[in-house]
Amino acid sequence: MTQQPADGYDVVVIGGGAAGLSGALMLARARRSVAVIDAGTPRNAPAEGVHGLLGHDGVPPAELLERGRAEVGGYGGHLVSGQVESVTRQASASAPPGEVPGFVVTLADGRTVEARRLLVATGLVDELPQVPGLRERWGRDVVHCPYCHGWEVRDRAIGVLACGPMAVHQALLFRQWSADVTLFTHTLPSPAGQEAEQLAARGIPVVEGEVSGLEIVADRLAGVRLADGTVVGRQVVAVASRLVARAAFLAPLGLRPVEHPSGIGEHLPADATGRTDVPGLWVAGNVTELSAQVGGAAAAGAGAAAQINADLIAEETRRAVAAHRDRAPFSAATEARVSELVTGNARHGL
Protein backbone atom coordinates (compact mmCIF):
# COMPACT_ATOMS: atom_id res chain seq x y z
CA MET A 1 0.00 0.00 0.00
CA THR A 2 1.38 3.39 -0.95
CA GLN A 3 0.43 6.86 0.24
CA GLN A 4 0.25 10.40 -1.04
CA PRO A 5 3.24 12.37 0.24
CA ALA A 6 2.86 15.09 2.83
CA ASP A 7 4.24 18.56 2.19
CA GLY A 8 7.44 18.03 4.15
CA TYR A 9 9.47 15.50 6.11
CA ASP A 10 12.53 15.34 8.29
CA VAL A 11 13.98 12.87 5.78
CA VAL A 12 13.02 11.70 2.32
CA VAL A 13 14.52 8.37 1.27
CA ILE A 14 14.79 7.94 -2.49
CA GLY A 15 14.81 4.25 -3.34
CA GLY A 16 12.83 1.44 -1.75
CA GLY A 17 15.32 -1.43 -1.83
CA ALA A 18 17.19 -2.98 1.08
CA ALA A 19 19.31 0.11 1.78
CA GLY A 20 16.45 2.60 1.51
CA LEU A 21 13.95 0.62 3.57
CA SER A 22 16.53 -0.20 6.24
CA GLY A 23 17.40 3.49 6.52
CA ALA A 24 13.73 4.47 6.66
CA LEU A 25 13.07 1.88 9.37
CA MET A 26 15.87 3.27 11.51
CA LEU A 27 14.62 6.85 11.04
CA ALA A 28 11.00 6.00 11.72
CA ARG A 29 12.01 4.23 14.93
CA ALA A 30 13.89 7.40 15.84
CA ARG A 31 10.52 9.20 15.64
CA ARG A 32 11.46 11.07 12.49
CA SER A 33 8.92 11.92 9.83
CA VAL A 34 10.15 9.95 6.84
CA ALA A 35 8.92 9.10 3.35
CA VAL A 36 10.29 6.45 1.00
CA ILE A 37 9.88 7.27 -2.68
CA ASP A 38 10.14 4.09 -4.72
CA ALA A 39 10.01 3.68 -8.50
CA GLY A 40 9.34 -0.05 -8.10
CA THR A 41 12.19 -1.31 -10.30
CA PRO A 42 14.49 -3.32 -8.00
CA ARG A 43 17.69 -4.58 -9.58
CA ASN A 44 17.26 -8.12 -8.22
CA ALA A 45 13.67 -8.57 -9.43
CA PRO A 46 14.62 -11.35 -11.92
CA ALA A 47 16.29 -13.44 -9.22
CA GLU A 48 14.40 -16.31 -7.60
CA GLY A 49 15.79 -15.62 -4.17
CA VAL A 50 18.10 -13.48 -2.05
CA HIS A 51 21.08 -15.52 -0.90
CA GLY A 52 23.69 -15.06 1.80
CA LEU A 53 21.36 -12.94 3.95
CA LEU A 54 21.38 -14.44 7.43
CA GLY A 55 17.95 -15.54 8.55
CA HIS A 56 16.43 -14.86 5.12
CA ASP A 57 18.48 -17.02 2.76
CA GLY A 58 16.45 -17.85 -0.34
CA VAL A 59 13.61 -15.43 0.37
CA PRO A 60 12.11 -14.06 -2.90
CA PRO A 61 13.21 -10.43 -3.43
CA ALA A 62 9.61 -9.17 -3.66
CA GLU A 63 8.71 -10.85 -0.37
CA LEU A 64 11.70 -9.32 1.42
CA LEU A 65 10.77 -5.84 0.20
CA GLU A 66 7.12 -6.33 1.15
CA ARG A 67 8.18 -7.24 4.69
CA GLY A 68 10.39 -4.17 4.83
CA ARG A 69 7.62 -1.87 3.62
CA ALA A 70 5.26 -3.24 6.25
CA GLU A 71 7.83 -2.65 8.98
CA VAL A 72 8.49 0.94 7.89
CA GLY A 73 4.75 1.63 7.68
CA GLY A 74 4.23 0.11 11.12
CA TYR A 75 6.37 2.87 12.62
CA GLY A 76 4.56 5.65 10.76
CA GLY A 77 6.83 5.93 7.73
CA HIS A 78 5.17 6.89 4.45
CA LEU A 79 5.61 4.79 1.31
CA VAL A 80 5.21 6.74 -1.92
CA SER A 81 5.22 5.25 -5.42
CA GLY A 82 6.86 7.47 -7.97
CA GLN A 83 9.85 8.24 -10.14
CA VAL A 84 12.04 11.11 -8.95
CA GLU A 85 12.69 13.59 -11.74
CA SER A 86 15.00 16.05 -9.96
CA VAL A 87 16.20 17.30 -6.58
CA THR A 88 16.89 20.98 -5.87
CA ARG A 89 17.64 23.13 -2.86
CA GLN A 90 14.94 25.02 -1.02
CA ALA A 91 15.34 28.79 -1.11
CA SER A 92 18.15 29.69 1.29
CA ALA A 93 15.83 32.17 3.01
CA SER A 94 13.78 29.24 4.28
CA ALA A 95 16.64 28.05 6.50
CA PRO A 96 17.91 29.96 9.56
CA PRO A 97 21.39 31.50 9.16
CA GLY A 98 24.16 28.92 9.46
CA GLU A 99 21.88 25.94 8.82
CA VAL A 100 21.67 23.65 5.81
CA PRO A 101 18.77 24.52 3.48
CA GLY A 102 16.42 21.65 2.81
CA PHE A 103 15.55 19.97 -0.47
CA VAL A 104 12.67 19.93 -2.92
CA VAL A 105 12.10 16.53 -4.53
CA THR A 106 10.13 16.66 -7.78
CA LEU A 107 8.47 13.52 -9.11
CA ALA A 108 7.87 12.72 -12.77
CA ASP A 109 4.13 13.31 -12.34
CA GLY A 110 4.71 16.83 -11.01
CA ARG A 111 4.29 16.14 -7.30
CA THR A 112 6.82 17.79 -5.00
CA VAL A 113 8.03 16.86 -1.52
CA GLU A 114 10.21 18.90 0.82
CA ALA A 115 12.83 17.34 3.08
CA ARG A 116 15.33 18.58 5.64
CA ARG A 117 17.69 15.74 4.74
CA LEU A 118 17.96 13.18 1.94
CA LEU A 119 19.04 9.56 1.85
CA VAL A 120 19.59 8.35 -1.72
CA ALA A 121 19.49 4.58 -2.13
CA THR A 122 18.45 4.16 -5.76
CA GLY A 123 20.87 1.33 -6.52
CA LEU A 124 22.36 0.75 -9.94
CA VAL A 125 21.72 -0.45 -13.46
CA ASP A 126 23.48 -3.48 -14.96
CA GLU A 127 24.72 -2.60 -18.45
CA LEU A 128 25.18 -5.87 -20.33
CA PRO A 129 27.16 -6.56 -23.49
CA GLN A 130 25.11 -6.37 -26.69
CA VAL A 131 24.77 -10.12 -27.05
CA PRO A 132 21.28 -11.40 -27.97
CA GLY A 133 19.69 -13.39 -25.17
CA LEU A 134 21.70 -12.09 -22.23
CA ARG A 135 19.11 -9.62 -20.95
CA GLU A 136 16.21 -12.04 -21.40
CA ARG A 137 17.90 -14.71 -19.27
CA TRP A 138 19.46 -12.34 -16.73
CA GLY A 139 19.07 -13.68 -13.20
CA ARG A 140 18.14 -17.16 -14.43
CA ASP A 141 21.01 -18.96 -16.18
CA VAL A 142 22.86 -15.73 -17.02
CA VAL A 143 24.38 -14.56 -13.74
CA HIS A 144 27.06 -12.22 -12.46
CA CYS A 145 27.95 -12.88 -8.81
CA PRO A 146 29.24 -16.25 -7.53
CA TYR A 147 28.30 -15.31 -3.97
CA CYS A 148 24.72 -14.61 -5.08
CA HIS A 149 24.30 -17.52 -7.51
CA GLY A 150 27.29 -19.85 -7.16
CA TRP A 151 25.59 -22.48 -5.00
CA GLU A 152 22.60 -22.61 -7.34
CA VAL A 153 24.81 -23.23 -10.43
CA ARG A 154 27.35 -25.48 -8.72
CA ASP A 155 28.84 -28.32 -10.77
CA ARG A 156 27.29 -27.06 -14.00
CA ALA A 157 29.11 -26.18 -17.21
CA ILE A 158 29.78 -22.46 -16.77
CA GLY A 159 30.93 -20.05 -19.45
CA VAL A 160 32.44 -16.73 -18.38
CA LEU A 161 31.96 -13.98 -20.94
CA ALA A 162 34.93 -11.60 -20.88
CA CYS A 163 33.77 -7.99 -21.09
CA GLY A 164 35.99 -6.10 -18.69
CA PRO A 165 39.18 -6.03 -16.62
CA MET A 166 37.82 -8.47 -14.03
CA ALA A 167 37.01 -11.33 -16.44
CA VAL A 168 39.87 -13.62 -15.41
CA HIS A 169 39.18 -12.92 -11.76
CA GLN A 170 35.53 -13.83 -12.30
CA ALA A 171 36.49 -17.10 -14.02
CA LEU A 172 38.79 -18.02 -11.14
CA LEU A 173 36.01 -17.27 -8.66
CA PHE A 174 33.43 -19.45 -10.40
CA ARG A 175 36.01 -22.25 -10.48
CA GLN A 176 35.33 -22.58 -6.76
CA TRP A 177 31.78 -23.76 -7.52
CA SER A 178 32.42 -25.86 -10.63
CA ALA A 179 35.30 -27.78 -12.19
CA ASP A 180 33.87 -27.07 -15.66
CA VAL A 181 34.52 -23.40 -16.35
CA THR A 182 35.41 -21.90 -19.75
CA LEU A 183 36.43 -18.31 -20.46
CA PHE A 184 35.15 -16.73 -23.70
CA THR A 185 37.33 -13.79 -24.73
CA HIS A 186 34.51 -12.26 -26.85
CA THR A 187 35.87 -8.88 -27.99
CA LEU A 188 38.83 -8.73 -25.59
CA PRO A 189 42.40 -9.95 -26.17
CA SER A 190 43.23 -13.44 -25.00
CA PRO A 191 44.77 -13.50 -21.49
CA ALA A 192 48.55 -13.56 -21.43
CA GLY A 193 51.37 -13.85 -18.93
CA GLN A 194 50.39 -14.49 -15.34
CA GLU A 195 46.66 -14.53 -16.09
CA ALA A 196 47.07 -17.20 -18.76
CA GLU A 197 49.16 -19.27 -16.37
CA GLN A 198 46.56 -18.97 -13.62
CA LEU A 199 43.76 -20.11 -15.92
CA ALA A 200 45.81 -23.06 -17.16
CA ALA A 201 46.74 -24.07 -13.63
CA ARG A 202 43.07 -24.12 -12.63
CA GLY A 203 41.98 -26.04 -15.71
CA ILE A 204 40.00 -23.20 -17.27
CA PRO A 205 40.17 -23.33 -21.08
CA VAL A 206 40.01 -20.13 -23.13
CA VAL A 207 37.82 -19.85 -26.24
CA GLU A 208 38.71 -16.99 -28.56
CA GLY A 209 36.29 -15.27 -30.88
CA GLU A 210 33.31 -12.96 -30.60
CA VAL A 211 30.15 -14.36 -29.03
CA SER A 212 27.08 -13.78 -31.20
CA GLY A 213 24.34 -15.27 -29.02
CA LEU A 214 23.09 -18.03 -26.78
CA GLU A 215 21.79 -21.46 -27.74
CA ILE A 216 18.44 -22.11 -26.03
CA VAL A 217 16.73 -25.51 -25.99
CA ALA A 218 13.33 -25.99 -24.29
CA ASP A 219 13.75 -22.66 -22.49
CA ARG A 220 17.11 -23.73 -21.07
CA LEU A 221 20.55 -22.44 -21.88
CA ALA A 222 22.38 -25.12 -23.85
CA GLY A 223 25.41 -23.32 -25.25
CA VAL A 224 27.28 -20.22 -26.33
CA ARG A 225 27.27 -19.44 -30.04
CA LEU A 226 30.33 -17.80 -31.65
CA ALA A 227 30.29 -15.50 -34.64
CA ASP A 228 31.68 -18.28 -36.86
CA GLY A 229 28.70 -20.49 -35.99
CA THR A 230 30.48 -22.72 -33.49
CA VAL A 231 28.40 -23.63 -30.45
CA VAL A 232 30.18 -24.46 -27.19
CA GLY A 233 27.94 -26.36 -24.80
CA ARG A 234 27.29 -24.43 -21.57
CA GLN A 235 24.52 -24.51 -18.99
CA VAL A 236 25.29 -21.18 -17.34
CA VAL A 237 26.85 -17.93 -18.54
CA ALA A 238 28.54 -15.59 -16.07
CA VAL A 239 29.03 -12.01 -17.19
CA ALA A 240 30.42 -9.03 -15.32
CA SER A 241 28.02 -6.22 -16.18
CA ARG A 242 29.10 -2.59 -16.11
CA LEU A 243 27.55 -1.12 -12.96
CA VAL A 244 26.13 2.40 -13.22
CA ALA A 245 24.52 4.27 -10.32
CA ARG A 246 20.97 5.52 -10.80
CA ALA A 247 21.56 9.16 -9.96
CA ALA A 248 20.85 11.41 -12.94
CA PHE A 249 18.18 13.28 -10.92
CA LEU A 250 20.90 14.70 -8.63
CA ALA A 251 22.55 16.71 -11.40
CA PRO A 252 20.86 20.00 -10.29
CA LEU A 253 22.80 19.68 -7.03
CA GLY A 254 26.08 19.18 -8.87
CA LEU A 255 26.33 15.56 -7.77
CA ARG A 256 27.07 13.16 -10.62
CA PRO A 257 28.36 9.58 -10.76
CA VAL A 258 32.10 9.16 -11.26
CA GLU A 259 34.19 6.17 -12.31
CA HIS A 260 34.67 3.65 -9.51
CA PRO A 261 38.34 3.09 -8.57
CA SER A 262 38.04 -0.59 -9.52
CA GLY A 263 36.99 0.26 -13.07
CA ILE A 264 33.74 -1.74 -12.87
CA GLY A 265 31.37 1.19 -13.34
CA GLU A 266 30.20 4.55 -11.98
CA HIS A 267 29.16 5.38 -8.44
CA LEU A 268 28.40 8.32 -6.16
CA PRO A 269 31.41 8.85 -3.88
CA ALA A 270 30.83 9.28 -0.15
CA ASP A 271 32.66 8.90 3.14
CA ALA A 272 32.40 5.83 5.35
CA THR A 273 29.08 7.04 6.83
CA GLY A 274 27.48 7.70 3.44
CA ARG A 275 27.83 11.48 3.66
CA THR A 276 28.39 13.16 0.29
CA ASP A 277 29.93 16.49 -0.62
CA VAL A 278 26.41 17.96 -0.81
CA PRO A 279 25.49 19.11 2.72
CA GLY A 280 22.47 17.27 4.02
CA LEU A 281 22.62 14.42 1.50
CA TRP A 282 23.66 10.85 2.30
CA VAL A 283 23.86 7.79 0.05
CA ALA A 284 23.71 4.07 0.84
CA GLY A 285 23.76 0.74 -0.94
CA ASN A 286 24.75 0.02 -4.52
CA VAL A 287 24.45 3.65 -5.62
CA THR A 288 27.76 4.23 -3.86
CA GLU A 289 29.14 0.73 -3.11
CA LEU A 290 28.71 -1.06 -6.41
CA SER A 291 29.56 -4.55 -5.14
CA ALA A 292 27.45 -4.52 -1.96
CA GLN A 293 25.10 -7.46 -1.47
CA VAL A 294 21.68 -7.13 0.13
CA GLY A 295 22.97 -7.51 3.70
CA GLY A 296 25.71 -4.94 3.22
CA ALA A 297 23.33 -2.52 1.55
CA ALA A 298 20.83 -2.83 4.39
CA ALA A 299 23.56 -2.25 6.98
CA ALA A 300 24.78 0.82 5.10
CA GLY A 301 21.25 2.21 4.99
CA ALA A 302 20.82 1.80 8.74
CA GLY A 303 24.22 3.36 9.40
CA ALA A 304 23.55 6.37 7.19
CA ALA A 305 20.16 6.84 8.85
CA ALA A 306 21.77 6.98 12.28
CA GLN A 307 24.17 9.64 11.02
CA ILE A 308 21.30 11.65 9.55
CA ASN A 309 19.39 11.50 12.82
CA ALA A 310 22.49 12.65 14.73
CA ASP A 311 22.91 15.52 12.26
CA LEU A 312 19.31 16.61 12.78
CA ILE A 313 19.70 16.38 16.55
CA ALA A 314 22.77 18.61 16.37
CA GLU A 315 20.82 21.14 14.30
CA GLU A 316 17.84 21.07 16.66
CA THR A 317 20.12 21.45 19.66
CA ARG A 318 21.77 24.52 18.11
CA ARG A 319 18.33 26.04 17.62
CA ALA A 320 17.34 25.24 21.21
CA VAL A 321 20.53 26.77 22.60
CA ALA A 322 20.03 29.95 20.54
CA ALA A 323 16.42 30.24 21.72
CA HIS A 324 17.48 29.62 25.32
CA ARG A 325 20.09 32.37 25.10
CA ASP A 326 17.54 34.79 23.65
CA ARG A 327 15.19 34.12 26.56
CA ALA A 328 17.83 34.19 29.29
CA PRO A 329 18.36 38.00 29.67
CA PHE A 330 14.62 38.62 29.71
CA SER A 331 14.06 35.87 32.24
CA ALA A 332 16.77 37.18 34.54
CA ALA A 333 15.42 40.73 34.39
CA THR A 334 11.87 39.55 35.01
CA GLU A 335 12.95 37.46 37.97
CA ALA A 336 14.79 40.45 39.52
CA ARG A 337 11.74 42.71 39.06
CA VAL A 338 9.40 40.14 40.62
CA SER A 339 11.77 39.76 43.57
CA GLU A 340 11.86 43.53 44.03
CA LEU A 341 8.07 43.78 43.98
CA VAL A 342 7.68 40.96 46.46
CA THR A 343 10.20 42.58 48.85
CA GLY A 344 8.45 45.96 48.56
CA ASN A 345 5.04 44.49 49.19
CA ALA A 346 6.31 42.71 52.25
CA ARG A 347 7.65 45.97 53.68
CA HIS A 348 4.24 47.55 53.27
CA GLY A 349 2.45 44.63 54.79
CA LEU A 350 0.85 43.58 51.53
XYZ file of C-alpha atoms in Angstrom:
350
model
C 0.000 0.000 0.000
C 1.381 3.395 -0.953
C 0.425 6.864 0.238
C 0.246 10.399 -1.036
C 3.243 12.369 0.244
C 2.855 15.088 2.834
C 4.237 18.562 2.193
C 7.445 18.025 4.147
C 9.468 15.496 6.107
C 12.528 15.343 8.289
C 13.984 12.868 5.783
C 13.019 11.698 2.324
C 14.519 8.374 1.270
C 14.794 7.941 -2.492
C 14.812 4.247 -3.339
C 12.834 1.438 -1.751
C 15.322 -1.430 -1.826
C 17.189 -2.979 1.085
C 19.308 0.115 1.779
C 16.452 2.602 1.514
C 13.950 0.615 3.571
C 16.534 -0.199 6.237
C 17.395 3.486 6.518
C 13.726 4.466 6.659
C 13.072 1.883 9.369
C 15.872 3.274 11.507
C 14.623 6.850 11.038
C 10.998 5.995 11.721
C 12.011 4.231 14.925
C 13.889 7.404 15.839
C 10.515 9.203 15.640
C 11.459 11.066 12.490
C 8.916 11.917 9.829
C 10.150 9.952 6.835
C 8.922 9.100 3.348
C 10.289 6.448 1.000
C 9.876 7.272 -2.684
C 10.140 4.094 -4.721
C 10.011 3.677 -8.503
C 9.344 -0.048 -8.096
C 12.186 -1.310 -10.296
C 14.489 -3.317 -7.999
C 17.687 -4.583 -9.580
C 17.263 -8.120 -8.219
C 13.668 -8.570 -9.425
C 14.617 -11.345 -11.920
C 16.291 -13.444 -9.216
C 14.398 -16.310 -7.604
C 15.793 -15.618 -4.169
C 18.103 -13.482 -2.055
C 21.083 -15.522 -0.895
C 23.686 -15.060 1.800
C 21.360 -12.945 3.946
C 21.384 -14.437 7.428
C 17.949 -15.541 8.548
C 16.428 -14.862 5.122
C 18.477 -17.025 2.762
C 16.445 -17.854 -0.338
C 13.605 -15.426 0.366
C 12.108 -14.061 -2.896
C 13.211 -10.433 -3.426
C 9.615 -9.174 -3.663
C 8.709 -10.847 -0.371
C 11.699 -9.324 1.423
C 10.772 -5.840 0.203
C 7.124 -6.329 1.151
C 8.182 -7.243 4.688
C 10.394 -4.168 4.830
C 7.624 -1.866 3.625
C 5.258 -3.243 6.246
C 7.831 -2.652 8.983
C 8.486 0.939 7.893
C 4.750 1.633 7.677
C 4.227 0.115 11.117
C 6.366 2.875 12.623
C 4.564 5.651 10.757
C 6.828 5.934 7.726
C 5.170 6.893 4.449
C 5.608 4.787 1.306
C 5.208 6.736 -1.917
C 5.217 5.247 -5.419
C 6.864 7.468 -7.972
C 9.853 8.245 -10.145
C 12.040 11.111 -8.950
C 12.688 13.590 -11.735
C 14.996 16.052 -9.957
C 16.198 17.303 -6.584
C 16.889 20.983 -5.874
C 17.636 23.129 -2.859
C 14.944 25.015 -1.025
C 15.338 28.790 -1.112
C 18.154 29.695 1.288
C 15.834 32.173 3.010
C 13.784 29.238 4.283
C 16.638 28.055 6.501
C 17.915 29.960 9.561
C 21.395 31.498 9.157
C 24.158 28.918 9.463
C 21.878 25.945 8.819
C 21.673 23.655 5.808
C 18.774 24.515 3.479
C 16.415 21.653 2.815
C 15.554 19.971 -0.469
C 12.667 19.927 -2.916
C 12.105 16.527 -4.527
C 10.133 16.662 -7.782
C 8.473 13.525 -9.112
C 7.875 12.721 -12.768
C 4.135 13.315 -12.344
C 4.714 16.832 -11.010
C 4.285 16.144 -7.296
C 6.824 17.788 -5.001
C 8.026 16.859 -1.522
C 10.209 18.896 0.824
C 12.833 17.345 3.082
C 15.332 18.585 5.639
C 17.694 15.741 4.740
C 17.962 13.184 1.941
C 19.041 9.559 1.853
C 19.588 8.353 -1.722
C 19.489 4.579 -2.134
C 18.450 4.158 -5.760
C 20.867 1.331 -6.520
C 22.360 0.748 -9.945
C 21.723 -0.450 -13.458
C 23.478 -3.475 -14.963
C 24.722 -2.600 -18.451
C 25.184 -5.873 -20.328
C 27.157 -6.564 -23.493
C 25.109 -6.367 -26.687
C 24.773 -10.123 -27.045
C 21.283 -11.399 -27.968
C 19.690 -13.386 -25.173
C 21.704 -12.090 -22.225
C 19.114 -9.619 -20.947
C 16.215 -12.037 -21.398
C 17.901 -14.712 -19.268
C 19.463 -12.342 -16.733
C 19.068 -13.684 -13.201
C 18.139 -17.157 -14.428
C 21.013 -18.959 -16.180
C 22.863 -15.734 -17.017
C 24.384 -14.564 -13.737
C 27.062 -12.223 -12.463
C 27.946 -12.879 -8.810
C 29.235 -16.246 -7.535
C 28.301 -15.313 -3.973
C 24.721 -14.609 -5.076
C 24.300 -17.524 -7.507
C 27.293 -19.849 -7.157
C 25.594 -22.477 -5.004
C 22.600 -22.612 -7.338
C 24.806 -23.235 -10.428
C 27.349 -25.481 -8.724
C 28.840 -28.322 -10.770
C 27.295 -27.059 -14.005
C 29.105 -26.180 -17.214
C 29.780 -22.458 -16.774
C 30.926 -20.052 -19.446
C 32.438 -16.734 -18.378
C 31.960 -13.984 -20.945
C 34.933 -11.596 -20.879
C 33.774 -7.994 -21.091
C 35.994 -6.095 -18.691
C 39.179 -6.027 -16.621
C 37.820 -8.467 -14.034
C 37.012 -11.326 -16.441
C 39.872 -13.618 -15.409
C 39.179 -12.920 -11.758
C 35.529 -13.834 -12.305
C 36.491 -17.099 -14.016
C 38.787 -18.018 -11.135
C 36.006 -17.271 -8.661
C 33.426 -19.453 -10.402
C 36.005 -22.253 -10.482
C 35.333 -22.579 -6.755
C 31.777 -23.764 -7.517
C 32.420 -25.864 -10.628
C 35.296 -27.781 -12.189
C 33.866 -27.071 -15.656
C 34.517 -23.398 -16.353
C 35.406 -21.895 -19.750
C 36.435 -18.306 -20.463
C 35.150 -16.732 -23.699
C 37.327 -13.787 -24.728
C 34.507 -12.265 -26.847
C 35.871 -8.877 -27.988
C 38.832 -8.728 -25.591
C 42.402 -9.950 -26.171
C 43.229 -13.444 -24.997
C 44.766 -13.504 -21.488
C 48.551 -13.560 -21.426
C 51.368 -13.848 -18.928
C 50.388 -14.487 -15.338
C 46.664 -14.533 -16.086
C 47.070 -17.205 -18.763
C 49.156 -19.268 -16.374
C 46.558 -18.967 -13.624
C 43.757 -20.105 -15.921
C 45.806 -23.061 -17.161
C 46.737 -24.068 -13.630
C 43.071 -24.118 -12.631
C 41.984 -26.044 -15.711
C 39.998 -23.203 -17.271
C 40.168 -23.330 -21.083
C 40.007 -20.132 -23.134
C 37.817 -19.852 -26.242
C 38.709 -16.988 -28.557
C 36.289 -15.269 -30.882
C 33.311 -12.959 -30.598
C 30.154 -14.359 -29.025
C 27.082 -13.776 -31.197
C 24.344 -15.274 -29.025
C 23.089 -18.031 -26.782
C 21.790 -21.462 -27.741
C 18.438 -22.113 -26.031
C 16.729 -25.512 -25.989
C 13.329 -25.985 -24.289
C 13.747 -22.662 -22.487
C 17.106 -23.728 -21.073
C 20.554 -22.443 -21.880
C 22.383 -25.121 -23.853
C 25.412 -23.324 -25.246
C 27.281 -20.216 -26.332
C 27.271 -19.438 -30.039
C 30.327 -17.804 -31.653
C 30.286 -15.500 -34.638
C 31.680 -18.279 -36.860
C 28.698 -20.488 -35.988
C 30.476 -22.716 -33.491
C 28.396 -23.625 -30.447
C 30.183 -24.459 -27.188
C 27.943 -26.359 -24.803
C 27.292 -24.432 -21.570
C 24.518 -24.510 -18.985
C 25.292 -21.175 -17.340
C 26.855 -17.934 -18.541
C 28.545 -15.590 -16.072
C 29.025 -12.015 -17.195
C 30.418 -9.033 -15.318
C 28.024 -6.219 -16.181
C 29.099 -2.594 -16.114
C 27.547 -1.117 -12.964
C 26.132 2.397 -13.222
C 24.523 4.270 -10.320
C 20.967 5.524 -10.799
C 21.560 9.161 -9.958
C 20.845 11.413 -12.943
C 18.185 13.282 -10.925
C 20.900 14.696 -8.628
C 22.547 16.710 -11.404
C 20.857 20.000 -10.293
C 22.799 19.681 -7.026
C 26.083 19.185 -8.874
C 26.329 15.557 -7.765
C 27.071 13.159 -10.617
C 28.364 9.578 -10.759
C 32.097 9.159 -11.263
C 34.189 6.174 -12.311
C 34.672 3.655 -9.512
C 38.345 3.092 -8.566
C 38.036 -0.591 -9.518
C 36.991 0.261 -13.072
C 33.738 -1.737 -12.873
C 31.372 1.189 -13.345
C 30.203 4.548 -11.984
C 29.160 5.383 -8.442
C 28.403 8.324 -6.158
C 31.406 8.848 -3.880
C 30.827 9.276 -0.155
C 32.664 8.901 3.138
C 32.402 5.826 5.351
C 29.082 7.040 6.828
C 27.485 7.701 3.444
C 27.833 11.483 3.662
C 28.385 13.157 0.288
C 29.935 16.493 -0.621
C 26.415 17.961 -0.813
C 25.489 19.113 2.720
C 22.467 17.269 4.018
C 22.624 14.418 1.501
C 23.664 10.850 2.303
C 23.859 7.786 0.054
C 23.708 4.066 0.844
C 23.764 0.736 -0.940
C 24.752 0.018 -4.525
C 24.447 3.648 -5.623
C 27.762 4.235 -3.857
C 29.140 0.730 -3.110
C 28.710 -1.065 -6.406
C 29.557 -4.548 -5.144
C 27.450 -4.519 -1.959
C 25.104 -7.464 -1.474
C 21.679 -7.128 0.132
C 22.967 -7.511 3.696
C 25.713 -4.941 3.219
C 23.332 -2.517 1.549
C 20.826 -2.830 4.388
C 23.556 -2.254 6.976
C 24.779 0.816 5.096
C 21.249 2.214 4.986
C 20.824 1.798 8.741
C 24.223 3.358 9.400
C 23.547 6.375 7.188
C 20.161 6.845 8.848
C 21.769 6.978 12.284
C 24.170 9.637 11.015
C 21.295 11.652 9.546
C 19.387 11.498 12.821
C 22.486 12.646 14.729
C 22.914 15.518 12.263
C 19.311 16.607 12.780
C 19.696 16.378 16.553
C 22.766 18.606 16.370
C 20.818 21.144 14.305
C 17.844 21.072 16.657
C 20.122 21.453 19.665
C 21.773 24.521 18.109
C 18.333 26.039 17.621
C 17.336 25.238 21.207
C 20.531 26.774 22.599
C 20.026 29.945 20.539
C 16.423 30.237 21.725
C 17.484 29.620 25.317
C 20.087 32.369 25.101
C 17.539 34.790 23.653
C 15.190 34.118 26.557
C 17.832 34.189 29.291
C 18.362 37.999 29.668
C 14.618 38.624 29.707
C 14.061 35.870 32.237
C 16.774 37.184 34.537
C 15.415 40.732 34.393
C 11.872 39.553 35.012
C 12.947 37.459 37.972
C 14.785 40.449 39.516
C 11.743 42.705 39.063
C 9.398 40.144 40.622
C 11.768 39.762 43.570
C 11.860 43.533 44.028
C 8.071 43.778 43.980
C 7.685 40.964 46.464
C 10.199 42.581 48.846
C 8.447 45.965 48.557
C 5.039 44.490 49.187
C 6.306 42.708 52.249
C 7.653 45.972 53.683
C 4.237 47.552 53.273
C 2.445 44.630 54.791
C 0.846 43.577 51.530
